[in-house]
Tab-separated table of C-alpha atoms in Angstrom:
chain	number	residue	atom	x	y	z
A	1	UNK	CA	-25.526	-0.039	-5.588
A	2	UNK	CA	-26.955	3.321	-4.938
A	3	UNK	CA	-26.662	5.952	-3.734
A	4	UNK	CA	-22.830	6.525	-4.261
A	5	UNK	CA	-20.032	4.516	-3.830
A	6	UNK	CA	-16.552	6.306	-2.204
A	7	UNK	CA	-13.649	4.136	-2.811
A	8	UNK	CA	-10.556	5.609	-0.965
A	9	UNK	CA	-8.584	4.420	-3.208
A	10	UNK	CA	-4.577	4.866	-4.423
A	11	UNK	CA	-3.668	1.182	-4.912
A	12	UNK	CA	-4.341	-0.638	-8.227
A	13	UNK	CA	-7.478	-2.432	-7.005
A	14	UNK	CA	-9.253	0.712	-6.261
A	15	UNK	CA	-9.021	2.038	-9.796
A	16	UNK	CA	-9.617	-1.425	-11.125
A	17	UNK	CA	-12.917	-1.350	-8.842
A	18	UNK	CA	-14.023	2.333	-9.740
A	19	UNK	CA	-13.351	1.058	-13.810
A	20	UNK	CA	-15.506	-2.165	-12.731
A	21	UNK	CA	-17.940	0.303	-11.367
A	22	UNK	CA	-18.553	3.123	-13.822
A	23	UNK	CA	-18.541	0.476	-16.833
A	24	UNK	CA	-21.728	-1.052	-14.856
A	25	UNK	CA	-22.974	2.698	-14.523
A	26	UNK	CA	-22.847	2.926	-10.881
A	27	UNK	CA	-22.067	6.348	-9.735
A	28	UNK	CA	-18.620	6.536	-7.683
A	29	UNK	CA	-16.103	8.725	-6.499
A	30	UNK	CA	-12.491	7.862	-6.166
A	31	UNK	CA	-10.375	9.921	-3.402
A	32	UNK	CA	-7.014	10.114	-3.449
A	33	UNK	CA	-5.055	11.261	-0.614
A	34	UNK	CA	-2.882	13.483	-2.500
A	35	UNK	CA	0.905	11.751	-1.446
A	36	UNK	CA	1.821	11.091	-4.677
A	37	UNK	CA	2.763	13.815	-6.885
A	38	UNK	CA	1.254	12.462	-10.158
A	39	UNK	CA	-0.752	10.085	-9.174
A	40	UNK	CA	-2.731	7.280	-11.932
A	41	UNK	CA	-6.154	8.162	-11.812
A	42	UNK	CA	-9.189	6.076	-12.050
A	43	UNK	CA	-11.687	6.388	-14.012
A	44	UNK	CA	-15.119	8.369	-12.762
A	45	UNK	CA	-14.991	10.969	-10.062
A	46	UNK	CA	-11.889	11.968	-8.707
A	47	UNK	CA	-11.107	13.861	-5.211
A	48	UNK	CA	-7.825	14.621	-3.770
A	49	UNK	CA	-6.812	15.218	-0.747
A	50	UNK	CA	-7.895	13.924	3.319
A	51	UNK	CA	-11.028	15.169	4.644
A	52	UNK	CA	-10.158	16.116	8.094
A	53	UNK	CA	-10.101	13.259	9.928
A	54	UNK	CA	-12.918	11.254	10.816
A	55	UNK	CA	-15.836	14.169	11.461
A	56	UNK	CA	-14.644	15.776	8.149
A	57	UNK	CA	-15.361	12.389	6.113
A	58	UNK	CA	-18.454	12.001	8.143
A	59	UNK	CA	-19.650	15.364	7.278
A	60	UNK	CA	-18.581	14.678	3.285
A	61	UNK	CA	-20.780	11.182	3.295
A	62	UNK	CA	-23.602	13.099	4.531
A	63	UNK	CA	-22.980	16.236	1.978
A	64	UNK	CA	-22.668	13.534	-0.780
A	65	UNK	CA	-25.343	11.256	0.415
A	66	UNK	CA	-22.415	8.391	-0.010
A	67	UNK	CA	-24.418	5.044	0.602
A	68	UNK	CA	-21.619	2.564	0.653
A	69	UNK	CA	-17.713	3.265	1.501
A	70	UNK	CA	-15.348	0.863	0.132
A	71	UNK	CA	-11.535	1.222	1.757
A	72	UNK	CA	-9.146	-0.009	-0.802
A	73	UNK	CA	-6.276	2.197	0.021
A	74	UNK	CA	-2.489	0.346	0.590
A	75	UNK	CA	-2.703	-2.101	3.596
A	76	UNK	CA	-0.399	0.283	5.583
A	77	UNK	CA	-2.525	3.101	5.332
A	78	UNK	CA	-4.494	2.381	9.109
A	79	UNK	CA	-4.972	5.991	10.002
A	80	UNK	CA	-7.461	6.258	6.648
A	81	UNK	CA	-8.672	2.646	7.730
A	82	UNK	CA	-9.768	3.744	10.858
A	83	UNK	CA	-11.435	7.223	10.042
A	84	UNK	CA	-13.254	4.835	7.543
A	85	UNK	CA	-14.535	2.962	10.316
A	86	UNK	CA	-15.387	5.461	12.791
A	87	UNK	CA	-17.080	7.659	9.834
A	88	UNK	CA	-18.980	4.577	8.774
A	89	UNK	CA	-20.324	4.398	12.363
A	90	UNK	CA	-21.111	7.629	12.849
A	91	UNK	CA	-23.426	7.841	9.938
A	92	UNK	CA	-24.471	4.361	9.619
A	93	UNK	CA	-22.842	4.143	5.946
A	94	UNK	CA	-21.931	0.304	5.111
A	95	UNK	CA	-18.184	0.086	4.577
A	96	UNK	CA	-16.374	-2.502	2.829
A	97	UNK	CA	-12.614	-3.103	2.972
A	98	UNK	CA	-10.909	-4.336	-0.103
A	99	UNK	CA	-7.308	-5.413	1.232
A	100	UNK	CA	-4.691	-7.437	-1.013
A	101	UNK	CA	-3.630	-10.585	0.966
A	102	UNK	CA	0.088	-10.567	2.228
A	103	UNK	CA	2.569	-12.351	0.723
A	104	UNK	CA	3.921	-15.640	2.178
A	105	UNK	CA	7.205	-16.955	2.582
A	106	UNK	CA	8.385	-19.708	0.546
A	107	UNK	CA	11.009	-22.323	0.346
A	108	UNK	CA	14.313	-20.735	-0.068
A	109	UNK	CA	13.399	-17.416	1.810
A	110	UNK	CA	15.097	-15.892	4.254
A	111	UNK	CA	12.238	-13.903	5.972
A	112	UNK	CA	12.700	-11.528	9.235
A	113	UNK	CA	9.353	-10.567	9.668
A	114	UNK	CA	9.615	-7.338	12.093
A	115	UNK	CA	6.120	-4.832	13.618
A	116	UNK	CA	7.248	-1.442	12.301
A	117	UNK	CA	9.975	0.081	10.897
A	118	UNK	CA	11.630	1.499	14.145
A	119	UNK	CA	12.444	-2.597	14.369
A	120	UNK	CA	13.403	-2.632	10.861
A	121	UNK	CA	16.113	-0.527	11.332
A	122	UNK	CA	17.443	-2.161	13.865
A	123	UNK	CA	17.442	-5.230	12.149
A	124	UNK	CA	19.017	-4.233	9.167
A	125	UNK	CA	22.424	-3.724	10.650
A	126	UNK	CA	22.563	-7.397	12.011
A	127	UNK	CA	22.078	-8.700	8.695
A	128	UNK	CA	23.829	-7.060	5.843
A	129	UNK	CA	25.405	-3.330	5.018
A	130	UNK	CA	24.183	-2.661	1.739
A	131	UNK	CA	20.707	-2.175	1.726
A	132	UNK	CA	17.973	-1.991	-0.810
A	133	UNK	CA	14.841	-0.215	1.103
A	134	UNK	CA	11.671	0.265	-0.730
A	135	UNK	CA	9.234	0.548	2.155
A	136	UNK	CA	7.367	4.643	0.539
A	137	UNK	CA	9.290	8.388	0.830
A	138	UNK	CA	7.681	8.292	3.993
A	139	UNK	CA	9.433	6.371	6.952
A	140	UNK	CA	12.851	6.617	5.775
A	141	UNK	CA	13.666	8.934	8.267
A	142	UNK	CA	13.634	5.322	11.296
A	143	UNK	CA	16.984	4.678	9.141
A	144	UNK	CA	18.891	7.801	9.380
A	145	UNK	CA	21.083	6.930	12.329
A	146	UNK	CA	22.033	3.797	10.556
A	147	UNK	CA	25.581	5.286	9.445
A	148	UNK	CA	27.075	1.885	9.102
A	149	UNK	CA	24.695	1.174	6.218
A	150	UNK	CA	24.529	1.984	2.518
A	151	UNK	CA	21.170	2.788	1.363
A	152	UNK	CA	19.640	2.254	-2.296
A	153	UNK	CA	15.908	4.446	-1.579
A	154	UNK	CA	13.340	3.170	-3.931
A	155	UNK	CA	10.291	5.442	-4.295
A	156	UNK	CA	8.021	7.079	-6.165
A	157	UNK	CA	8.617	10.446	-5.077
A	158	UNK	CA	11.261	12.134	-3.501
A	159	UNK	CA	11.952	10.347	0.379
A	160	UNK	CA	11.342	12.770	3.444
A	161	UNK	CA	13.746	13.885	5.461
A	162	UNK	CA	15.835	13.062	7.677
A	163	UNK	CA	17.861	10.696	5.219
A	164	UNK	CA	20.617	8.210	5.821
A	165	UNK	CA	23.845	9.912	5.628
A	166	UNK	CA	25.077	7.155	3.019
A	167	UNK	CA	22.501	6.374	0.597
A	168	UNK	CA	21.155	6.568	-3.024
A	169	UNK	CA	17.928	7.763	-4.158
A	170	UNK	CA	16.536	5.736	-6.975
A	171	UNK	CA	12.747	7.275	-8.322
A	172	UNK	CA	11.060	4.626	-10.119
A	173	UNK	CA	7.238	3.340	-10.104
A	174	UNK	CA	6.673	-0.640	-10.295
A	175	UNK	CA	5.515	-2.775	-11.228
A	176	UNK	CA	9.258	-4.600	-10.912
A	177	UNK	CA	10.102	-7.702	-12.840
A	178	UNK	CA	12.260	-10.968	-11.599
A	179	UNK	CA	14.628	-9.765	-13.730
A	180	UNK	CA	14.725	-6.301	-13.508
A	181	UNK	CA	15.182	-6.752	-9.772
A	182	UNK	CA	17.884	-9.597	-10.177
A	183	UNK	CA	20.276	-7.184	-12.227
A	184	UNK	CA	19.484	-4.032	-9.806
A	185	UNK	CA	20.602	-6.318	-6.768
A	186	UNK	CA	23.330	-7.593	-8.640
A	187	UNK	CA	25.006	-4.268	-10.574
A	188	UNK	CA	24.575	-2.388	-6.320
A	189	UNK	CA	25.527	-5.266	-4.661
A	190	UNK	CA	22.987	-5.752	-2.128
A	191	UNK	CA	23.224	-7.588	0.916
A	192	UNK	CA	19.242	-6.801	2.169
A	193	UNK	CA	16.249	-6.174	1.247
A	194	UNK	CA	13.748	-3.942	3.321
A	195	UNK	CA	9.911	-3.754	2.265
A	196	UNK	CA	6.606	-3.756	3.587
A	197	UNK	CA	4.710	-6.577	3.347
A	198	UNK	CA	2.107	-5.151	0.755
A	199	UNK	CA	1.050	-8.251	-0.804
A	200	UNK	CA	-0.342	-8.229	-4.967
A	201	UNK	CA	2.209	-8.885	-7.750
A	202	UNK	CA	3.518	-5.357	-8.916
A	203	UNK	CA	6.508	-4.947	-6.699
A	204	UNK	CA	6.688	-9.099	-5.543
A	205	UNK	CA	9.997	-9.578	-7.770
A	206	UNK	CA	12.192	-8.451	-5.227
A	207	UNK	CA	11.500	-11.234	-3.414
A	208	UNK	CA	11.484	-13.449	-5.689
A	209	UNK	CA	15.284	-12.058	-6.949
A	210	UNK	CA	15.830	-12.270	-3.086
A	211	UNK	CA	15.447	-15.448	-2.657
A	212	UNK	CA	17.450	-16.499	-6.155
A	213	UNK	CA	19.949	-14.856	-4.891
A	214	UNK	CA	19.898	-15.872	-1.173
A	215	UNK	CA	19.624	-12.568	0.141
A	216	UNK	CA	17.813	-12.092	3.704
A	217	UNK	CA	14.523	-9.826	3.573
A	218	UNK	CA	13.713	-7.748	6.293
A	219	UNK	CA	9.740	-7.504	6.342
A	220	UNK	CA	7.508	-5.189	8.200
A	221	UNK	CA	3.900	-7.537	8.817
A	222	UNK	CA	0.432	-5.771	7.383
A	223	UNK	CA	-1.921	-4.148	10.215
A	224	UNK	CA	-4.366	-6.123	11.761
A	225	UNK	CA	-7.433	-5.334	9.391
A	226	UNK	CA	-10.654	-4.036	11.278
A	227	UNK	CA	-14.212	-5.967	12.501
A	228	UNK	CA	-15.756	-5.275	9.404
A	229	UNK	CA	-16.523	-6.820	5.924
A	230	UNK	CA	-13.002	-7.804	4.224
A	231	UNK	CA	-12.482	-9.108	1.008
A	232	UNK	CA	-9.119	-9.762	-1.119
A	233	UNK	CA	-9.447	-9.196	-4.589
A	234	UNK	CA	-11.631	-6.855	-6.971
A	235	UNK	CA	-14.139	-9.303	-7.923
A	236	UNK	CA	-15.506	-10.219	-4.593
A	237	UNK	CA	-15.798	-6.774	-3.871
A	238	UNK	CA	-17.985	-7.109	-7.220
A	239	UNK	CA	-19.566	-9.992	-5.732
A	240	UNK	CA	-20.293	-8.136	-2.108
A	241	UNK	CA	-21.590	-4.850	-3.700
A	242	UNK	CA	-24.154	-6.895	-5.668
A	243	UNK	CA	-25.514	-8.667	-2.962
A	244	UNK	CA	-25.627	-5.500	-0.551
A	245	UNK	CA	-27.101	-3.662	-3.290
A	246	UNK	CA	-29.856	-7.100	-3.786
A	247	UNK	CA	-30.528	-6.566	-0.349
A	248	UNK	CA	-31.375	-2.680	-0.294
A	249	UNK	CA	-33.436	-3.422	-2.902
């Protein structure tokens, strides 16, 4: 596995694959992209903040004779996804993209699965006024002409503006329990949920508490992922870095 592995990371996977990493002793870098005000950190090398587009990490793979990128940033983070992929080009660097599967609807939910979240907000107004929305501080602002909706803002960090003029901002960092979501529903009466479809099991029990409670969920689909090695979980990314690395050899 070397030279060095860059794992754009920020999602739980990526600093479970940089611990995987540096307890095998391969050398890797984590970057961050800085969003987050206090952000967890994984363990090894740490960078934060972007690079400058896709010449700028092009230039830093060369600089830091990077041999393998892996992408495990969230699944709505394309514009990182595809300076990964043109970078990875341009220098001939193997990339690997280490995306959590979306979640799937079950029996009992009431999905409206929507492109963006321009068509999220206008959605949510068919289907409920008091809305839970938990889709990142950034995007909010597709909801701030929706003035005949009440807003409960779920994020990490402070949302961006411009806000809905009717709305609550609740900080909080998952991962969310059943339960814990069934009594926040309950105690601000809401009639719909908004998210992203991220997929993996941190913030899943609003769904789940959704569909208890028979609430619609408005859902904005994952990205189409890119023509390049995918894999779903941490330990086929395990699996694919051994082989590569097999291979080099």
């Amino acid at each position: 596995m070397n030279p060095r592995v860059l794992i754009l990371g920020g999602t739980g996977e990526g600093r479970r694959l940089a611990e995987q990493l540096d307890e095998l002793g391969v050398p890797v870098v984590s970057s961050l992209a800085g969003r987050v005000r206090e952000p967890r950190l994984p363990k090894g090398e740490v960078r934060i903040g972007g690079f400058g587009g896709p010449e700028g990490l092009a230039e830093y793979l060369r600089d830091e004779r990077i041999g393998t990128i892996v992408d495990a940033t969230h699944p709505f983070a394309r514009r990182m996804t595809d300076n990964a992929v043109a970078a990875a080009a341009t220098t001939g660097t193997d990339l690997l993209v280490l995306r959590r599967r979306a979640w799937s609807p079950e029996s009992g939910d009431d999905w409206h699965q929507v492109e963006s979240l321009a068509e999220a907000a206008e959605k949510v107004g068919e289907l409920g006024q008091r809305v839970l929305l938990t889709t990142g501080r950034q995007g909010v602002e597709h909801f701030a002409t929706a003035r005949d909706n009440w807003f409960l803002v779920r994020s990490v960090d402070e949302p961006e503006h411009p806000l809905p003029p009717n709305m609550t901002t609740l900080l909080a960092r998952g991962p969310f329990d059943t339960a814990a979501e069934l009594d926040l529903l309950r105690r601000h009466r809401i009639e719909v949920v908004v998210s992203k479809n991220s997929g993996g099991t941190m913030t899943e029990g609003k769904l789940t508490a959704a569909r208890q409670l028979g609430l619609p969920v408005v859902l904005v689909r994952q990205p189409e992922l890119p023509k390049v090695p995918v894999v779903h979980t941490v330990e086929d990314a395990l699996a694919w870095l051994r082989k590569h690395r097999s291979h080099a050899g």
